[in-house]
């Protein structure tokens, strides 16, 4: 029949030896690492760095959403301001300026999202 190389007695013993050696190294090294971590915590030098992968896209979308909400609020506020008061040239000009600023900010946001 076919004999698997992993069933060879010497090969199996070598694998077992390597695994025991690896775990022995871990067993000897972990107390040193734990002692170092506890000393750093005791001295106030202990720092944890946490970086969540994939949040960059969420932050980008939140920036766009926040900017869109601000632009919408400015446009709606200006429209209500222009409607509420008399239709003076200042109110109409202010509304037109705000609309152009909104379009400009939207174009900047769309350009930043492409890069």
XYZ file of N, CA, C and O in Angstrom:
460
model
N 0.823 -1.185 0.000
C 0.000 0.000 0.000
C 0.871 1.255 0.000
O 2.081 1.189 0.103
N 0.198 2.400 -0.026
C 0.915 3.675 -0.015
C 1.269 4.040 1.413
O 0.420 4.014 2.303
N 2.504 4.391 1.636
C 2.941 4.779 2.971
C 3.125 6.291 2.999
O 3.828 6.860 2.173
N 2.464 6.940 3.935
C 2.554 8.373 4.076
C 3.859 8.730 4.770
O 4.256 8.067 5.723
N 4.547 9.787 4.316
C 5.798 10.151 4.971
C 5.593 10.593 6.410
O 6.478 10.495 7.219
N 4.389 11.075 6.752
C 4.144 11.520 8.113
C 3.976 10.346 9.069
O 4.039 10.513 10.268
N 3.769 9.139 8.542
C 3.635 7.967 9.394
C 4.980 7.333 9.690
O 5.076 6.415 10.491
N 6.014 7.806 9.055
C 7.353 7.318 9.325
C 7.697 7.666 10.772
O 7.542 8.797 11.206
N 8.178 6.706 11.546
C 8.420 6.894 12.972
C 9.387 8.012 13.286
O 9.169 8.815 14.194
N 10.452 8.130 12.543
C 11.450 9.162 12.794
C 10.876 10.537 12.489
O 11.075 11.498 13.235
N 10.141 10.617 11.399
C 9.541 11.892 11.005
C 8.536 12.366 12.054
O 8.512 13.539 12.409
N 7.734 11.453 12.575
C 6.746 11.794 13.593
C 7.446 12.264 14.862
O 7.055 13.253 15.485
N 8.492 11.583 15.254
C 9.230 11.978 16.449
C 9.880 13.346 16.271
O 9.912 14.153 17.206
N 10.374 13.627 15.069
C 10.958 14.945 14.797
C 9.900 16.048 14.909
O 10.163 17.115 15.470
N 8.718 15.772 14.387
C 7.629 16.752 14.484
C 7.239 16.984 15.934
O 7.035 18.128 16.360
N 7.109 15.912 16.695
C 6.747 16.034 18.108
C 7.822 16.822 18.850
O 7.517 17.709 19.656
N 9.074 16.510 18.570
C 10.182 17.214 19.219
C 10.133 18.711 18.898
O 10.302 19.563 19.787
N 9.892 19.066 17.652
C 9.834 20.482 17.258
C 8.673 21.198 17.946
O 8.816 22.338 18.395
N 7.537 20.534 18.040
C 6.378 21.147 18.706
C 6.652 21.345 20.197
O 6.342 22.399 20.757
N 7.238 20.354 20.843
C 7.560 20.477 22.272
C 8.587 21.590 22.482
O 8.466 22.393 23.411
N 9.563 21.674 21.580
C 10.573 22.722 21.677
C 9.959 24.110 21.514
O 10.288 25.048 22.239
N 9.015 24.217 20.577
C 8.344 25.501 20.345
C 7.536 25.914 21.576
O 7.615 27.056 22.035
N 6.756 24.992 22.135
C 5.948 25.318 23.312
C 6.821 25.569 24.537
O 6.466 26.392 25.392
N 7.949 24.901 24.645
C 8.870 25.156 25.751
C 9.432 26.575 25.648
O 9.562 27.279 26.654
N 9.752 26.996 24.410
C 10.227 28.368 24.213
C 9.164 29.368 24.638
O 9.456 30.348 25.319
N 7.907 29.121 24.241
C 6.814 30.001 24.642
C 6.665 30.018 26.156
O 6.480 31.070 26.769
N 6.724 28.858 26.773
C 6.546 28.763 28.223
C 7.651 29.510 28.959
O 7.411 30.081 30.026
N 8.861 29.534 28.416
C 9.965 30.248 29.049
C 9.932 31.743 28.742
O 10.364 32.563 29.545
N 9.416 32.105 27.573
C 9.444 33.503 27.137
C 8.269 34.319 27.680
O 8.422 35.505 27.964
N 7.111 33.717 27.833
C 5.930 34.469 28.260
C 6.060 35.092 29.637
O 5.647 36.243 29.829
N 6.616 34.427 30.630
C 6.779 35.123 31.921
C 7.664 36.364 31.818
O 7.384 37.378 32.463
N 8.701 36.315 30.985
C 9.550 37.496 30.787
C 8.764 38.635 30.155
O 8.869 39.786 30.568
N 7.978 38.300 29.149
C 7.174 39.328 28.477
C 6.136 39.904 29.431
O 5.917 41.123 29.452
N 5.484 39.056 30.201
C 4.479 39.518 31.162
C 5.123 40.408 32.217
O 4.561 41.441 32.590
N 6.294 40.043 32.692
C 7.007 40.849 33.674
C 7.338 42.224 33.090
O 7.187 43.247 33.756
N 7.778 42.258 31.848
C 8.098 43.525 31.191
C 6.856 44.396 31.043
O 6.894 45.605 31.299
N 5.746 43.801 30.652
C 4.494 44.550 30.495
C 4.039 45.115 31.835
O 3.648 46.283 31.942
N 4.101 44.319 32.885
C 3.681 44.785 34.212
C 4.597 45.890 34.734
O 4.130 46.839 35.372
N 5.889 45.790 34.465
C 6.806 46.860 34.867
C 6.502 48.158 34.133
O 6.541 49.242 34.713
N 6.212 48.056 32.849
C 5.868 49.251 32.083
C 4.579 49.870 32.606
O 4.463 51.092 32.719
N 3.613 49.040 32.943
C 2.348 49.555 33.479
C 2.584 50.217 34.832
O 2.005 51.266 35.130
N 3.427 49.627 35.655
C 3.720 50.181 36.980
C 4.440 51.522 36.864
O 4.160 52.446 37.615
N 5.338 51.638 35.893
C 6.101 52.874 35.713
C 5.326 53.932 34.936
O 5.815 55.040 34.758
N 4.154 53.598 34.453
C 3.358 54.548 33.679
C 3.817 54.678 32.246
O 3.480 55.636 31.570
N 4.587 53.742 31.767
C 5.103 53.783 30.404
C 4.353 52.838 29.473
O 4.752 52.638 28.340
N 3.313 52.287 29.950
C 2.572 51.284 29.183
C 1.660 51.981 28.191
O 0.885 52.859 28.544
N 1.791 51.621 26.936
C 0.965 52.206 25.886
C 0.364 51.095 25.045
O 1.023 50.083 24.777
N -0.864 51.328 24.642
C -1.531 50.395 23.746
C -1.852 51.148 22.464
O -2.472 52.203 22.497
N -1.405 50.610 21.361
C -1.742 51.188 20.061
C -2.797 50.307 19.419
O -2.626 49.100 19.303
N -3.881 50.937 19.020
C -4.997 50.213 18.418
C -5.296 50.861 17.084
O -5.486 52.073 16.997
N -5.309 50.069 16.073
C -5.622 50.573 14.737
C -6.624 49.626 14.104
O -6.325 48.464 13.862
N -7.795 50.147 13.869
C -8.828 49.327 13.251
C -8.719 49.482 11.743
O -8.757 50.583 11.208
N -8.570 48.389 11.072
C -8.403 48.412 9.623
C -9.770 48.541 8.955
O -10.711 47.863 9.324
N -9.872 49.430 8.009
C -11.101 49.579 7.250
C -11.925 50.787 7.650
O -12.966 51.046 7.062
N -11.493 51.539 8.659
C -12.261 52.702 9.083
C -12.024 53.924 8.198
O -12.787 54.871 8.268
N -10.993 53.893 7.384
C -10.703 55.039 6.535
C -11.869 55.332 5.594
O -12.232 56.487 5.380
N -12.465 54.288 5.049
C -13.611 54.484 4.150
C -14.790 55.085 4.912
O -15.482 55.961 4.408
N -14.999 54.609 6.136
C -16.098 55.135 6.952
C -15.867 56.599 7.273
O -16.789 57.413 7.174
N -14.633 56.967 7.639
C -14.329 58.367 7.930
C -14.552 59.233 6.699
O -15.066 60.346 6.808
N -14.177 58.741 5.545
C -14.381 59.490 4.315
C -15.863 59.722 4.061
O -16.283 60.831 3.728
N -16.654 58.679 4.247
C -18.106 58.812 4.038
C -18.720 59.763 5.066
O -19.612 60.550 4.736
N -18.251 59.703 6.313
C -18.770 60.601 7.344
C -18.411 62.052 7.051
O -19.211 62.955 7.308
N -17.210 62.292 6.515
C -16.825 63.652 6.133
C -17.752 64.192 5.055
O -18.203 65.333 5.118
N -18.032 63.357 4.068
C -18.922 63.778 2.983
C -20.325 64.033 3.519
O -20.967 65.026 3.162
N -20.801 63.155 4.399
C -22.135 63.329 4.976
C -22.223 64.616 5.795
O -23.189 65.377 5.661
N -21.212 64.873 6.625
C -21.220 66.081 7.450
C -21.186 67.332 6.585
O -21.934 68.293 6.835
N -20.344 67.333 5.565
C -20.268 68.491 4.680
C -21.589 68.690 3.937
O -22.056 69.825 3.779
N -22.202 67.604 3.519
C -23.489 67.717 2.824
C -24.567 68.282 3.736
O -25.385 69.108 3.311
N -24.567 67.845 4.992
C -25.554 68.373 5.937
C -25.344 69.862 6.193
O -26.313 70.634 6.273
N -24.100 70.277 6.320
C -23.814 71.698 6.539
C -24.240 72.517 5.330
O -24.877 73.577 5.464
N -23.935 72.034 4.143
C -24.319 72.754 2.926
C -25.832 72.843 2.815
O -26.392 73.898 2.506
N -26.498 71.738 3.107
C -27.969 71.741 3.045
C -28.548 72.730 4.044
O -29.490 73.471 3.726
N -28.000 72.748 5.244
C -28.498 73.682 6.262
C -28.276 75.127 5.843
O -29.158 75.977 6.040
N -27.136 75.414 5.243
C -26.862 76.782 4.794
C -27.810 77.182 3.675
O -28.374 78.283 3.679
N -28.025 76.301 2.720
C -28.916 76.622 1.597
C -30.348 76.791 2.077
O -31.038 77.757 1.712
N -30.818 75.879 2.906
C -32.194 75.979 3.406
C -32.358 77.220 4.281
O -33.354 77.953 4.173
N -31.351 77.474 5.135
C -31.416 78.672 5.977
C -31.430 79.944 5.157
O -32.190 80.882 5.449
N -30.623 79.979 4.137
C -30.601 81.168 3.281
C -31.911 81.326 2.520
O -32.397 82.444 2.334
N -32.458 80.213 2.075
C -33.747 80.296 1.369
C -34.836 80.803 2.305
O -35.646 81.657 1.918
N -34.879 80.282 3.513
C -35.871 80.752 4.482
C -35.642 82.219 4.827
O -36.591 82.991 4.980
N -34.381 82.601 4.942
C -34.051 84.001 5.228
C -34.515 84.899 4.091
O -35.086 85.963 4.307
N -34.270 84.446 2.850
C -34.657 85.252 1.689
C -36.164 85.326 1.549
O -36.712 86.360 1.161
N -36.869 84.252 1.868
C -38.329 84.238 1.743
C -38.971 85.036 2.865
O -39.947 85.764 2.658
N -38.430 84.899 4.061
C -39.033 85.535 5.240
C -38.970 87.056 5.156
O -39.903 87.740 5.523
N -37.850 87.557 4.724
C -37.703 89.001 4.606
C -38.159 89.454 3.225
O -38.538 88.652 2.379
N -38.130 90.699 3.028
C -38.539 91.212 1.710
C -37.553 90.758 0.638
O -36.449 90.367 0.911
N -37.985 90.791 -0.570
C -37.162 90.322 -1.682
C -36.188 91.409 -2.120
O -36.165 91.821 -3.272
N -35.363 91.826 -1.197
C -34.389 92.860 -1.548
C -33.248 92.234 -2.350
O -33.068 91.015 -2.376
N -32.489 93.078 -2.982
C -31.363 92.614 -3.802
C -30.319 91.924 -2.925
O -29.682 90.948 -3.344
N -30.157 92.405 -1.686
C -29.182 91.795 -0.787
C -29.552 90.345 -0.469
O -28.699 89.455 -0.501
N -30.803 90.092 -0.167
C -31.244 88.738 0.168
C -31.071 87.788 -1.026
O -30.623 86.653 -0.866
N -31.437 88.246 -2.182
C -31.308 87.407 -3.382
C -29.831 87.169 -3.697
O -29.426 86.038 -4.006
N -29.015 88.208 -3.583
C -27.582 88.062 -3.842
C -26.962 87.097 -2.824
O -26.122 86.260 -3.184
N -27.351 87.237 -1.556
C -26.831 86.345 -0.520
C -27.206 84.890 -0.829
O -26.383 83.992 -0.695
N -28.418 84.648 -1.244
C -28.851 83.293 -1.571
C -28.035 82.736 -2.745
O -27.601 81.586 -2.727
N -27.810 83.554 -3.749
C -27.035 83.115 -4.912
C -25.596 82.799 -4.502
O -25.025 81.777 -4.918
N -25.008 83.636 -3.647
C -23.637 83.383 -3.171
C -23.575 82.067 -2.413
O -22.657 81.253 -2.608
N -24.543 81.833 -1.552
C -24.554 80.603 -0.761
C -24.722 79.383 -1.669
O -24.082 78.348 -1.456
N -25.557 79.476 -2.665
C -25.733 78.362 -3.598
C -24.418 78.078 -4.331
O -24.007 76.923 -4.458
N -23.731 79.114 -4.801
C -22.447 78.902 -5.470
C -21.402 78.305 -4.525
O -20.637 77.426 -4.908
N -21.383 78.784 -3.277
C -20.462 78.199 -2.301
C -20.789 76.726 -2.053
O -19.892 75.891 -1.925
N -22.065 76.417 -1.977
C -22.470 75.022 -1.796
C -22.036 74.153 -2.950
O -21.523 73.041 -2.748
N -22.204 74.638 -4.161
C -21.778 73.880 -5.342
C -20.264 73.712 -5.333
O -19.746 72.632 -5.637
N -19.536 74.757 -4.942
C -18.087 74.676 -4.878
C -17.636 73.640 -3.846
O -16.760 72.815 -4.122
N -18.244 73.658 -2.659
C -17.870 72.698 -1.618
C -18.205 71.272 -2.063
O -17.428 70.340 -1.837
N -19.330 71.084 -2.705
C -19.700 69.752 -3.200
C -18.675 69.273 -4.231
O -18.252 68.116 -4.204
N -18.229 70.160 -5.123
C -17.238 69.747 -6.121
C -15.911 69.391 -5.454
O -15.244 68.446 -5.862
N -15.518 70.136 -4.409
C -14.283 69.830 -3.687
C -14.405 68.472 -3.008
O -13.469 67.664 -3.023
N -15.553 68.197 -2.416
C -15.765 66.910 -1.745
C -15.705 65.774 -2.759
O -15.067 64.743 -2.520
N -16.335 65.943 -3.894
C -16.319 64.890 -4.907
C -14.911 64.667 -5.460
O -14.505 63.535 -5.712
N -14.148 65.733 -5.627
C -12.767 65.603 -6.109
C -11.898 64.905 -5.070
O -11.041 64.101 -5.401
N -12.096 65.211 -3.788
C -11.283 64.574 -2.746
C -11.622 63.103 -2.603
O -10.777 62.305 -2.228
N -12.836 62.723 -2.907
C -13.223 61.324 -2.834
C -12.626 60.489 -3.942
O -12.450 59.300 -3.806
N -12.265 61.109 -5.061
C -11.693 60.365 -6.196
C -10.221 60.064 -6.011
O -9.710 59.141 -6.593
N -9.531 60.862 -5.206
C -8.083 60.671 -5.059
C -7.723 59.575 -4.082
O -8.432 58.873 -3.555
